[in-house]
Coordinates of N, CA and C in Angstrom, one line a residue:
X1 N 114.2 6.4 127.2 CA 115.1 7.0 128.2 C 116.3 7.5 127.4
X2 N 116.5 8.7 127.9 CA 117.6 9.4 127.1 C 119.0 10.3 128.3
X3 N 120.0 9.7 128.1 CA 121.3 10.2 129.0 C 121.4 11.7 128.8
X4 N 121.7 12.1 130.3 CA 122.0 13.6 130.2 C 123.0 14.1 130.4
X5 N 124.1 15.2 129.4 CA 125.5 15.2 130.2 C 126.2 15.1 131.2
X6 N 126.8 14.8 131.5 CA 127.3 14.9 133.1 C 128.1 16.0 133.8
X7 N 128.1 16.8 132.7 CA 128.2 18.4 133.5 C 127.4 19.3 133.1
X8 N 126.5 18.7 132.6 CA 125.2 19.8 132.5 C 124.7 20.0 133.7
X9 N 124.6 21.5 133.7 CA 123.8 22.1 135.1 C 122.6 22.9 135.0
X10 N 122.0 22.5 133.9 CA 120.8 23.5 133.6 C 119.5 23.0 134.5
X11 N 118.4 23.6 134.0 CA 117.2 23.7 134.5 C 116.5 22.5 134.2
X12 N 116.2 21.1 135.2 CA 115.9 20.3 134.7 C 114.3 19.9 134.7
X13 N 114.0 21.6 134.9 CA 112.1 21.5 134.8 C 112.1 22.2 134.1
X14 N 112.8 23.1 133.4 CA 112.7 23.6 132.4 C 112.8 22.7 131.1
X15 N 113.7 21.7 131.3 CA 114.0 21.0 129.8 C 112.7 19.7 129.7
X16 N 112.5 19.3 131.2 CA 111.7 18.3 130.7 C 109.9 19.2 130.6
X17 N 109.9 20.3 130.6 CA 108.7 21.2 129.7 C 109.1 21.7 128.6
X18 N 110.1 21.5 128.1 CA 110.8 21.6 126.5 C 110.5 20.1 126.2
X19 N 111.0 19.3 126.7 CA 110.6 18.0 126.1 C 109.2 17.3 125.6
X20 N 108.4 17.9 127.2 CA 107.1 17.5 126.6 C 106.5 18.5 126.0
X21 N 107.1 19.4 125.3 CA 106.3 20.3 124.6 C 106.4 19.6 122.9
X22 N 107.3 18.7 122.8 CA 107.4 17.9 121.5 C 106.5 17.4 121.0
X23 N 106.2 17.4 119.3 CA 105.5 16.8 119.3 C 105.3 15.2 119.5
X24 N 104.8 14.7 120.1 CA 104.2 13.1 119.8 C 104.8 12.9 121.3
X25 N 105.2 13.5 122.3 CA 106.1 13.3 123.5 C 104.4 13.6 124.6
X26 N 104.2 12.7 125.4 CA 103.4 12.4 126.1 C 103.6 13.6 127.5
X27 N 103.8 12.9 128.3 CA 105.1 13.2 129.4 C 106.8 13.3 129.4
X28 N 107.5 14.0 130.1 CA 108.5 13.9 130.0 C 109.0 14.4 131.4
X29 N 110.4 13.4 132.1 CA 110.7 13.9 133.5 C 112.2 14.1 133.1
X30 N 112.7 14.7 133.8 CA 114.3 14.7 134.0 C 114.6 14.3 135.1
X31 N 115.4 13.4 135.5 CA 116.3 13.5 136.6 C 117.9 13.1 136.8
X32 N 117.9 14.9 137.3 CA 119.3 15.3 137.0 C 119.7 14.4 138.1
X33 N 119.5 14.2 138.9 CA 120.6 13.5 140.1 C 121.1 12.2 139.3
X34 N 120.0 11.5 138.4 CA 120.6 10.4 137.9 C 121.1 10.7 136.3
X35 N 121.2 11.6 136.1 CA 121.7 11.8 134.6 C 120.6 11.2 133.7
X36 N 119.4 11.6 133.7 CA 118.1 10.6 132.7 C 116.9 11.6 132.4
X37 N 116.3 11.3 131.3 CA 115.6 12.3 130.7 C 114.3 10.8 130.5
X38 N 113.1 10.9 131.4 CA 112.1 9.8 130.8 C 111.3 10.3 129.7
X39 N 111.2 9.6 128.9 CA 110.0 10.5 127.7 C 109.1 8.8 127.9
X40 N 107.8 9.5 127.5 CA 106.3 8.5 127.0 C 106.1 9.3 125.8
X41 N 106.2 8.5 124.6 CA 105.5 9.2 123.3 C 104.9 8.3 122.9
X42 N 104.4 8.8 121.7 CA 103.5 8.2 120.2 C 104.2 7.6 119.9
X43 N 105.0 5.9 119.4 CA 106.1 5.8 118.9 C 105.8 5.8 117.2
X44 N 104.5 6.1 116.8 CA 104.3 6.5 115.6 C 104.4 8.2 115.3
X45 N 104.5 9.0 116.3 CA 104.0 10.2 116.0 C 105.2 11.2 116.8
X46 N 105.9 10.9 117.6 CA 107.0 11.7 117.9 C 108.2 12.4 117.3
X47 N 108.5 13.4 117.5 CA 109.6 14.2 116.7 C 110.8 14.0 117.2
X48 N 111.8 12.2 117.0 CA 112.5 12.1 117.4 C 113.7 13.0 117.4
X49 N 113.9 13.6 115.8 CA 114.6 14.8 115.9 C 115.2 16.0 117.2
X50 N 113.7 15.9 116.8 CA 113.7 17.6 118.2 C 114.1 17.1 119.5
X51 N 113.5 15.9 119.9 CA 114.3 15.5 121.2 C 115.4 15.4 120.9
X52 N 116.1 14.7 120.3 CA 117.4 14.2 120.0 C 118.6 15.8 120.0
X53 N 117.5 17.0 119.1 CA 118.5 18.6 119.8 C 118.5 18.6 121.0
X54 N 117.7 19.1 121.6 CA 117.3 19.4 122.8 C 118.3 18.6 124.1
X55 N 118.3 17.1 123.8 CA 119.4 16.0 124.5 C 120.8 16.5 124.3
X56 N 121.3 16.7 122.9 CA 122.4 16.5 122.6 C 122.9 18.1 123.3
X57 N 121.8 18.6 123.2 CA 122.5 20.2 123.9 C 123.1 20.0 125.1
X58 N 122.7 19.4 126.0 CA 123.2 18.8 127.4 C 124.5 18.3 127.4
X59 N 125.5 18.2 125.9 CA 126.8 17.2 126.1 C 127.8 18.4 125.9

């Protein structure tokens, strides 16, 4: 679970099809009402990096 800014107003089906387009990222949901990004990954095989841009873009 990863926090989403709280004045981010972007596309929150856009980001979570950015998210699961990561590698080693299973699924991924956003929901903006609650400020929360869910990911299911590989926890051997995910590109915590790239999620971690992608998140931090939101602050």
């Amino acid at each position: 679970m990863f926090h989403i800014g709280e004045s981010w107003r972007g596309d929150a089906e856009a980001l979570s099809r950015e998210l699961a387009g990561v590698a080693g990222v299973h699924e991924a949901s956003v929901l903006l009402a609650d400020r929360v990004a869910y990911l299911k990954v590989s926890q051997l095989q995910w590109d915590e990096t790239e999620v971690r841009r992608l998140i931090d873009a939101t602050f």
